[in-house]
Short mmCIF file of C-alpha atoms and ligand atoms in Angstrom, two decimals:
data_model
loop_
_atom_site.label_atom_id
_atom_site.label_comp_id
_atom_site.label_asym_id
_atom_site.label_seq_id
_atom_site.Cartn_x
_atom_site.Cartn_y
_atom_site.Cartn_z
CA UNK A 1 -0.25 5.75 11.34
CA UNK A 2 0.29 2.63 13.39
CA UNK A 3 -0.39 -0.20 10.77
CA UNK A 4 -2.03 0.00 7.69
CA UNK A 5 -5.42 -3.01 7.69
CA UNK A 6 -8.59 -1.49 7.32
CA UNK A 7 -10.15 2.39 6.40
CA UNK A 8 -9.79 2.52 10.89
CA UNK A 9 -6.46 3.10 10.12
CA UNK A 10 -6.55 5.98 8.28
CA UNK A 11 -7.45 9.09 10.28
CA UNK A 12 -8.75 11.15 7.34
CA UNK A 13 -9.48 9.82 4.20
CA UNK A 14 -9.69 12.72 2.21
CA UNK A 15 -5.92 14.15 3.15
CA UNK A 16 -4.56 10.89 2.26
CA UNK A 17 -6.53 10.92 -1.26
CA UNK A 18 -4.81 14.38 -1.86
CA UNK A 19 -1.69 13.44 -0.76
CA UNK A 20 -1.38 10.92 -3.17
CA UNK A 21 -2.30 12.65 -5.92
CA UNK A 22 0.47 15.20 -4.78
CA UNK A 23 2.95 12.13 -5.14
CA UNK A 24 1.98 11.55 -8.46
CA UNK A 25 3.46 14.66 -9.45
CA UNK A 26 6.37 14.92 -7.36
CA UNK A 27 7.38 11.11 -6.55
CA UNK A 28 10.78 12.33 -4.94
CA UNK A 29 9.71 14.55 -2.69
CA UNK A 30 10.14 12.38 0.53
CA UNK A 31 13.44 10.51 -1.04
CA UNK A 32 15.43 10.86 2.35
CA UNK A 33 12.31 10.02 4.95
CA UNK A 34 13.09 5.95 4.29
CA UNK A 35 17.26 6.17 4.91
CA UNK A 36 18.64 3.52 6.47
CA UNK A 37 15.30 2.01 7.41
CA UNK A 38 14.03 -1.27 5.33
CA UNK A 39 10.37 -2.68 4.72
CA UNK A 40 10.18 -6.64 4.21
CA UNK A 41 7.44 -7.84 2.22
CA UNK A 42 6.01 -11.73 2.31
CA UNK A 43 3.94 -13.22 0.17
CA UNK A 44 1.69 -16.23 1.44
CA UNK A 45 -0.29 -15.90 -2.21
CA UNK A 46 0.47 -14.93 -6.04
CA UNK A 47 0.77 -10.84 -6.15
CA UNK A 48 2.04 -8.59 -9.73
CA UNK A 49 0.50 -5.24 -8.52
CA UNK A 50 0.60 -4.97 -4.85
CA UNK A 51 4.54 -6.89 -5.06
CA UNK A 52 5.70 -4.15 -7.73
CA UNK A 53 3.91 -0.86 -6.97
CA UNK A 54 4.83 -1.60 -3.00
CA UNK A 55 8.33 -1.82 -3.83
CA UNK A 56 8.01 1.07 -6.11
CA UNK A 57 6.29 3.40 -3.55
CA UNK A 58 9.50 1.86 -0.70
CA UNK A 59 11.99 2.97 -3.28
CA UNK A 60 10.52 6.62 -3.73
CA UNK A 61 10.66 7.12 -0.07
CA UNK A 62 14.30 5.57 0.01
CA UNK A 63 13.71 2.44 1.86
CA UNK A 64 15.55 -0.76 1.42
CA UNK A 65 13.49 -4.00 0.47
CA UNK A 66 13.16 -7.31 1.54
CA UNK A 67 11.03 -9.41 -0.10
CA UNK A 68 9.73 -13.20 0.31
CA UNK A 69 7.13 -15.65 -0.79
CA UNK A 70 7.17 -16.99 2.57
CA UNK A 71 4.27 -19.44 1.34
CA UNK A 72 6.34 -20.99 -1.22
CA UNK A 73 9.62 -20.49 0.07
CA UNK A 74 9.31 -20.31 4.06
CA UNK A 75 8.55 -23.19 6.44
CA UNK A 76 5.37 -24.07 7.00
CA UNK A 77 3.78 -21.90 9.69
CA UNK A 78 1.71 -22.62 12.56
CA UNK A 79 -0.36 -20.11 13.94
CA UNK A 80 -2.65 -22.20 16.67
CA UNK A 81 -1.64 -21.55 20.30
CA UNK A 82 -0.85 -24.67 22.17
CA UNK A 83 -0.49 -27.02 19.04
CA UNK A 84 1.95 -29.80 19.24
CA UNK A 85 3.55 -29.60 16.35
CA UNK A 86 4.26 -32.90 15.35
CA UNK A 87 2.94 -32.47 11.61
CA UNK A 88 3.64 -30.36 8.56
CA UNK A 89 4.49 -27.12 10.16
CA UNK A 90 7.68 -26.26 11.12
CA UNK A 91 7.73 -23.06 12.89
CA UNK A 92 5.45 -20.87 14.88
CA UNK A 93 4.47 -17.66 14.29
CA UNK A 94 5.93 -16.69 17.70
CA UNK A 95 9.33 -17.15 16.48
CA UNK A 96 8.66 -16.39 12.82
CA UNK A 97 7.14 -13.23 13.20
CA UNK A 98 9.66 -11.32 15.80
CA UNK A 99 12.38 -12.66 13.74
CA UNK A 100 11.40 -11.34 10.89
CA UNK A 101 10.77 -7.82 13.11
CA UNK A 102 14.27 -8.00 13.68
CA UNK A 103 15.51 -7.17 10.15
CA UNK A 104 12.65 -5.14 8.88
CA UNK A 105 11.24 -1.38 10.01
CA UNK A 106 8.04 -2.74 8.49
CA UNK A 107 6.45 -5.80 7.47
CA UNK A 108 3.75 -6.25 4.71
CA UNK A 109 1.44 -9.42 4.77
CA UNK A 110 -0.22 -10.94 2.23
CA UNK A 111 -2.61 -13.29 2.88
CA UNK A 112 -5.39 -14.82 1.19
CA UNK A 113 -8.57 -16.70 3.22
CA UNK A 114 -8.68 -20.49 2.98
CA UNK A 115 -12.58 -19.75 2.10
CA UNK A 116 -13.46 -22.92 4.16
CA UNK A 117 -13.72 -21.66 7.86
CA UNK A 118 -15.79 -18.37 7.47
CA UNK A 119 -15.76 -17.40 11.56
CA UNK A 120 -11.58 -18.22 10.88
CA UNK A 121 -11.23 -16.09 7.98
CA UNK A 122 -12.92 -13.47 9.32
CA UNK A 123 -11.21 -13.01 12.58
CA UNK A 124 -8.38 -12.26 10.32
CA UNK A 125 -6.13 -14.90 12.80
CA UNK A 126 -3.06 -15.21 10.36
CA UNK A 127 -2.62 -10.97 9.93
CA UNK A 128 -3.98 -10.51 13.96
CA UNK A 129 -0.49 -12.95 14.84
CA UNK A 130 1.40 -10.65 13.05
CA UNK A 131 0.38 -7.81 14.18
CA UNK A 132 0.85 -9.05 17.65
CA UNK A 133 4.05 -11.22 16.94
CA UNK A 134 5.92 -8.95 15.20
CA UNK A 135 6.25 -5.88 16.73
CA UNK A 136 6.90 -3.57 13.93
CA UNK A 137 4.17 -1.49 11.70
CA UNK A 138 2.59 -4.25 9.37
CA UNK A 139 0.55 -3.51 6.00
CA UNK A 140 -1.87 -5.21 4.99
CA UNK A 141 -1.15 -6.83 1.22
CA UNK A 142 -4.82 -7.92 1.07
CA UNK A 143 -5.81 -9.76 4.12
CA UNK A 144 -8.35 -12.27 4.76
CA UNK A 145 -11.42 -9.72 4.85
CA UNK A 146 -9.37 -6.85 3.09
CA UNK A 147 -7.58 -5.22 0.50
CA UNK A 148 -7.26 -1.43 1.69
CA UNK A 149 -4.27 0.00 -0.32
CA UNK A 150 -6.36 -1.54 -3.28
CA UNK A 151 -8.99 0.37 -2.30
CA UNK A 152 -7.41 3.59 -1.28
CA UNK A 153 -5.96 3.44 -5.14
CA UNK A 154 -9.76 3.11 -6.26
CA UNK A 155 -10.65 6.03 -4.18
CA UNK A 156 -7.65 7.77 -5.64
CA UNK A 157 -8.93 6.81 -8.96
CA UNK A 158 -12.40 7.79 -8.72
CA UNK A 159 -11.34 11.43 -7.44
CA UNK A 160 -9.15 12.05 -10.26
CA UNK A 161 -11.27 10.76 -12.59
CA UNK A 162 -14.59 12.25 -11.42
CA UNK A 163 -16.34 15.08 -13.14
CA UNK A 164 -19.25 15.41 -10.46
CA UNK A 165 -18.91 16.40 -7.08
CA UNK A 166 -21.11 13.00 -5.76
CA UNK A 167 -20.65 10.49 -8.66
CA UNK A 168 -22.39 7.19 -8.29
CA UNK A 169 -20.30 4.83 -8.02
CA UNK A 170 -21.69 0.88 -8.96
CA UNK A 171 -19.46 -2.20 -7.51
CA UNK A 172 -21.31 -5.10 -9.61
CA UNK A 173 -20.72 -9.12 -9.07
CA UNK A 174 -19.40 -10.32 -12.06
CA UNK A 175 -19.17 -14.06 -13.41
CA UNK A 176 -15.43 -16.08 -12.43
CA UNK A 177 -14.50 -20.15 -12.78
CA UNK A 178 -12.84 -19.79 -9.53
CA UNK A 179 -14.19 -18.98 -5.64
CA UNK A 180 -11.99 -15.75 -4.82
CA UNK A 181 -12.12 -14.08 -1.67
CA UNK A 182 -14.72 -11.06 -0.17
CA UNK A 183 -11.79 -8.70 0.55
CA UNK A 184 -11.42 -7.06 -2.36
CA UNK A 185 -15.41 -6.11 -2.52
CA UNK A 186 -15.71 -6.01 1.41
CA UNK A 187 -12.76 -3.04 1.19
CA UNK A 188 -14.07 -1.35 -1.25
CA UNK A 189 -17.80 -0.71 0.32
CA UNK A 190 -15.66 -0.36 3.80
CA UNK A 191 -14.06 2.72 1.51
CA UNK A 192 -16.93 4.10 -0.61
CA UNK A 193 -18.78 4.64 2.62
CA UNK A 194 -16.28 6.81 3.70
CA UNK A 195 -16.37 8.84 1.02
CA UNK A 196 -18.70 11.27 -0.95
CA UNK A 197 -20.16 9.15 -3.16
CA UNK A 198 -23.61 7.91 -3.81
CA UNK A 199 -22.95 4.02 -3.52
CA UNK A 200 -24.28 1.15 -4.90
CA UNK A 201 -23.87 -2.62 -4.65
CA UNK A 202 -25.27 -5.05 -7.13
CA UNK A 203 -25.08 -8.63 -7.04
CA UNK A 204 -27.04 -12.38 -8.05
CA UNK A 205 -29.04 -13.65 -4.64
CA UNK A 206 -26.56 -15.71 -2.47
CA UNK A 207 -24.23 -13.36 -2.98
CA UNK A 208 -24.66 -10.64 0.34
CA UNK A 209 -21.80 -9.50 1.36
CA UNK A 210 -21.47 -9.14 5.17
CA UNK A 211 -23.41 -6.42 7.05
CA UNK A 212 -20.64 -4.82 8.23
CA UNK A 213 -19.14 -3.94 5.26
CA UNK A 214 -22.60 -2.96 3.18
CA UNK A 215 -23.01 -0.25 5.71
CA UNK A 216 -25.61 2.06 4.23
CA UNK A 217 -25.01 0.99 0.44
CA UNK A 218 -28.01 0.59 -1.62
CA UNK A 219 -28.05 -3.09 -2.53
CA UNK A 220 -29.86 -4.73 -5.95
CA UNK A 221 -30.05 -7.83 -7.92
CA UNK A 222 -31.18 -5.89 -11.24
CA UNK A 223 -27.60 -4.85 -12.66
CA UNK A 224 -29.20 -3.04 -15.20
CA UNK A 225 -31.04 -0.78 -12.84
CA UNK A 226 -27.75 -0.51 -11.09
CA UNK A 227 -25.90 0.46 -13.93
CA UNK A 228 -28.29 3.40 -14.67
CA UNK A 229 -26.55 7.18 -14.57
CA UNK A 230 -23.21 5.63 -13.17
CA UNK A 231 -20.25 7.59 -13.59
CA UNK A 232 -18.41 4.21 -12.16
CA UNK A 233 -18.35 0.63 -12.66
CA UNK A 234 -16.17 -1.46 -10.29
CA UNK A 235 -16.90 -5.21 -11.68
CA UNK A 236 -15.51 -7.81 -9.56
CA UNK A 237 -15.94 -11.63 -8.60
CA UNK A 238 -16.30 -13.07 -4.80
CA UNK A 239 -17.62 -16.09 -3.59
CA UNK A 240 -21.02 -16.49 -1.31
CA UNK A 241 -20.60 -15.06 2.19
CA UNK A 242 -23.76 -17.01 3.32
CA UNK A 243 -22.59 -20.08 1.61
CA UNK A 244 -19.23 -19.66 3.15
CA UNK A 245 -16.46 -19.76 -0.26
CA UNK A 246 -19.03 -21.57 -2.84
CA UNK A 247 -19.62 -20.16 -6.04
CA UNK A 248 -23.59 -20.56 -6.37
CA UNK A 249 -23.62 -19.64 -10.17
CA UNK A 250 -21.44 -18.34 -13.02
CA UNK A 251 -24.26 -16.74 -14.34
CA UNK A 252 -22.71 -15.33 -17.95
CA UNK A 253 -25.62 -13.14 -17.73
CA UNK A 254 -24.03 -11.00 -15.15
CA UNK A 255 -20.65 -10.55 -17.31
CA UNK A 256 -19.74 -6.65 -17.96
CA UNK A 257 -20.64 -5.86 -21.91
CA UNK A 258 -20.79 -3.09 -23.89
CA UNK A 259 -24.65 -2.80 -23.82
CA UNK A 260 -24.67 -2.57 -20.38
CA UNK A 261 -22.04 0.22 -20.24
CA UNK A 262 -24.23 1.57 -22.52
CA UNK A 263 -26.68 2.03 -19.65
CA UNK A 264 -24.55 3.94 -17.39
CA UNK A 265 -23.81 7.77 -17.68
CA UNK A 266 -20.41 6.90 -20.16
CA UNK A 267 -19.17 5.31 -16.60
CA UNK A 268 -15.67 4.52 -16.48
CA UNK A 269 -14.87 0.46 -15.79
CA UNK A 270 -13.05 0.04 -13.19
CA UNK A 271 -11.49 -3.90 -11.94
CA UNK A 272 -8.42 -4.55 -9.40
CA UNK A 273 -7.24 -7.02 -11.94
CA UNK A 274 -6.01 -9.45 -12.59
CA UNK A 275 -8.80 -9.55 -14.63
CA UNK A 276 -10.13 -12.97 -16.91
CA UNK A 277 -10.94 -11.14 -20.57
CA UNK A 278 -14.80 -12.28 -21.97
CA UNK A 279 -15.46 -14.21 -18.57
CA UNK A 280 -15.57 -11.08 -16.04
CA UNK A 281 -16.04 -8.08 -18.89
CA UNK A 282 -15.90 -8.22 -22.55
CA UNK A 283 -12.47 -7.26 -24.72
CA UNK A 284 -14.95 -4.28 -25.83
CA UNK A 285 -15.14 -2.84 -22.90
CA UNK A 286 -11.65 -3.63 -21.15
CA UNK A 287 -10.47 -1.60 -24.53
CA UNK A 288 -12.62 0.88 -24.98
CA UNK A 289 -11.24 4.46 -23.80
CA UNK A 290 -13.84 3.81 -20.61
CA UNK A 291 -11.51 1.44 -19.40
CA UNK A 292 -9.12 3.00 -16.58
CA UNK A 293 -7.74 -0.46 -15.13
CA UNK A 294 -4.68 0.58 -15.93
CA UNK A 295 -4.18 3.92 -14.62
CA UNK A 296 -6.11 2.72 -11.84
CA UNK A 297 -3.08 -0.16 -11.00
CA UNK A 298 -0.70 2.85 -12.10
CA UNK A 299 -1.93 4.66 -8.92
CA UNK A 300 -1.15 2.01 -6.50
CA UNK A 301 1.98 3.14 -6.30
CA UNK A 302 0.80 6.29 -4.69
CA UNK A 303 -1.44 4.74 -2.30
CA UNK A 304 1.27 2.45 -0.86
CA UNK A 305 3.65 5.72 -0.87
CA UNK A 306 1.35 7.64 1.40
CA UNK A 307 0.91 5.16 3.53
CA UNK A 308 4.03 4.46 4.20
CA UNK A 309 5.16 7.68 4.41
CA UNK A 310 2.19 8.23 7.51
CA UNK A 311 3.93 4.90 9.02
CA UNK A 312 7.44 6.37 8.68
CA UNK A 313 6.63 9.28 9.87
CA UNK A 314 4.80 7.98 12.97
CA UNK A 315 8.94 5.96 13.32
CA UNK A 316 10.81 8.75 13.16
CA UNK A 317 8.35 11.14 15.40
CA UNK A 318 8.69 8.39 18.14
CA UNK A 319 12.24 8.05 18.32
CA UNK A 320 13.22 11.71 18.03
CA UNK A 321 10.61 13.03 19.48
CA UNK A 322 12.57 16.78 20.35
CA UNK A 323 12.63 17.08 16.12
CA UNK A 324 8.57 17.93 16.52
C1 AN0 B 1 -7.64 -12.15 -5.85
C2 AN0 B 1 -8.95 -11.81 -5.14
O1 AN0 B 1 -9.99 -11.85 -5.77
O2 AN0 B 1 -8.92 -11.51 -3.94
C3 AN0 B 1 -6.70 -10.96 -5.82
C4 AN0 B 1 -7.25 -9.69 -6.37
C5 AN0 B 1 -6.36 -8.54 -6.16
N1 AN0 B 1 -7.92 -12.47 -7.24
C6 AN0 B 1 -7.67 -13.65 -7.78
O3 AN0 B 1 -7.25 -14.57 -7.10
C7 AN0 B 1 -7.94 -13.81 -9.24
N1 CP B 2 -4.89 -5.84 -7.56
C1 CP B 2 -3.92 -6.60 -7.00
O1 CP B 2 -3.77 -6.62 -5.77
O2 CP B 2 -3.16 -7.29 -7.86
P1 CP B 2 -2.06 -8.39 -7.49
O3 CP B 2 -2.84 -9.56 -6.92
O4 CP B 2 -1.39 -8.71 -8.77
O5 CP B 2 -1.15 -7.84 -6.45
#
């Protein structure tokens, strides 16, 4: 694996599924493929899960870290070509970015959309730089449009947790104070429709997501309907697409309760967290035994391990290449 930003990236699903799950039960096995290599990881935005488990998945595979909330701590970057830089920004990402090349192995980006340029947030400029800039393997953190180890750990989740071959799986809008990004939706349908599942989106009008992503998901504004015979609910909040970053309503209607798990076919509840208690989903049904948020963040350790592990691999074939 080259980089790590979208389900593209990942040549088969399924064997990267199972080979997480085999890290789960023997997180040591690849101790030695990381030696003397190191992975730097910056932080434009806030992160508990993907900071932690990331570092935790480096350290299995023996890798040194190097981590940095480049937003709060770095200069300010600019990232336009040709821009006189004569304001806030100190430093371009053509220096930043090979600089920072030069001490890591691999780089992992996080960062958010500014939800107020749609065509700019979606040409995914800021993570594209680095990519190009760089020159090293780079992971996506959650991107502007993205949030793939998230949603490789949901896939993980959903095929340990499954007890029919093609559950349906149910990734509902749910009411939030705040405008948050697409990615973490967008990724998700990106990975549900590469997998065996019978998908469904459900959302308030005004809330589409974009084509691309839908793919061949059914889409409905009755959640109920949605919710009927799921084996998974996968509540989360995003901001209009249409309405570039505006949050059209906050609906309470539309918040995750006990009745409507009631609906489903004793789905588990599934959210990325963090998650805002009585707002997004009731305290019912965050602590009811249907609730697998937190073996679900639990397994993002083993998503970031097997990707990295693909990426290290890919390192190590390409500079010794006689070893295979
Ligand atoms: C972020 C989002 O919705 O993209 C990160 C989720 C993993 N959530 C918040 O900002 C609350
Ligand atoms: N789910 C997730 O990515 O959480 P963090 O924002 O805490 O990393």
């Amino acid at each position: 694996m080259q980089h790590f930003l979208s389900v593209k990236d990942a040549i088969d699903v399924q064997a990267l599924v199972k080979e997480a799950l085999l890290y789960k039960k023997t997180p040591y096995a690849d101790k030695h493929i990381g030696k003397n290599r190191t992975m730097g990881l910056l932080f434009f935005n806030s992160s508990l899960r993907t900071r932690l488990s990331t570092q935790r998945a480096a350290q299995n595979l023996g890798l040194e870290l190097i981590v940095m909330n480049v937003g709060q701590d770095g200069w300010g970057l600019e990232f336009e070509d040709g821009a006189i830089m004569d304001g806030n920004k100190a430093e371009h990402i053509k220096e930043a970015a090979p600089v920072v090349g030069q001490y890591c192995d691999i780089v992992g980006i996080r960062s958010f959309p500014t939800l107020e340029n749609r065509e700019e947030d979606y040409s995914e400029n800021v993570l594209n730089q680095f990519v190009k800039h760089t020159g090293r393997p780079i992971v996506s953190l959650e991107s502007a449009t993205r949030h793939p180890l998230q949603s490789l750990t949901d896939l993980i989740t959903i095929e340990e947790l499954k007890t029919k071959p093609r559950p349906k799986v149910v990734l509902s809008w749910a009411p939030h104070v705040k405008a948050l990004p697409q990615a973490v939706p967008n990724s998700f349908a990106e990975w549900m429709n590469a997998a065996d599942v019978d998908f469904v989106i459900t959302h308030p009008e005004g809330y589409e997501l974009a084509p691309e992503f839908v793919g061949n998901a059914k889409v409905t504004h009755n959640q109920e309907e949605a919710f009927k015979d799921a084996d998974f609910i996968y509540a989360k909040n995003w901001s209009s697409y249409n309405d570039y970053g505006k949050i059209l309503s906050q609906d309470p209607s539309w918040k995750i309760t006990t009745e409507k798990m009631a609906l489903t076919d004793n789905a588990k509840f599934m959210h990325c967290l963090p998650v805002r208690r009585n707002v997004v989903v009731d305290d019912a049904v965050l602590d009811s035994p249907n609730s697998v948020v937190i073996q679900q963040a639990g397994n993002r350790v083993w998503a970031a391990q097997v990707v990295l592990k693909q990426i290290l691999l890919k390192i190590i074939r390409e500079e010794s290449p006689y070893l295979f």
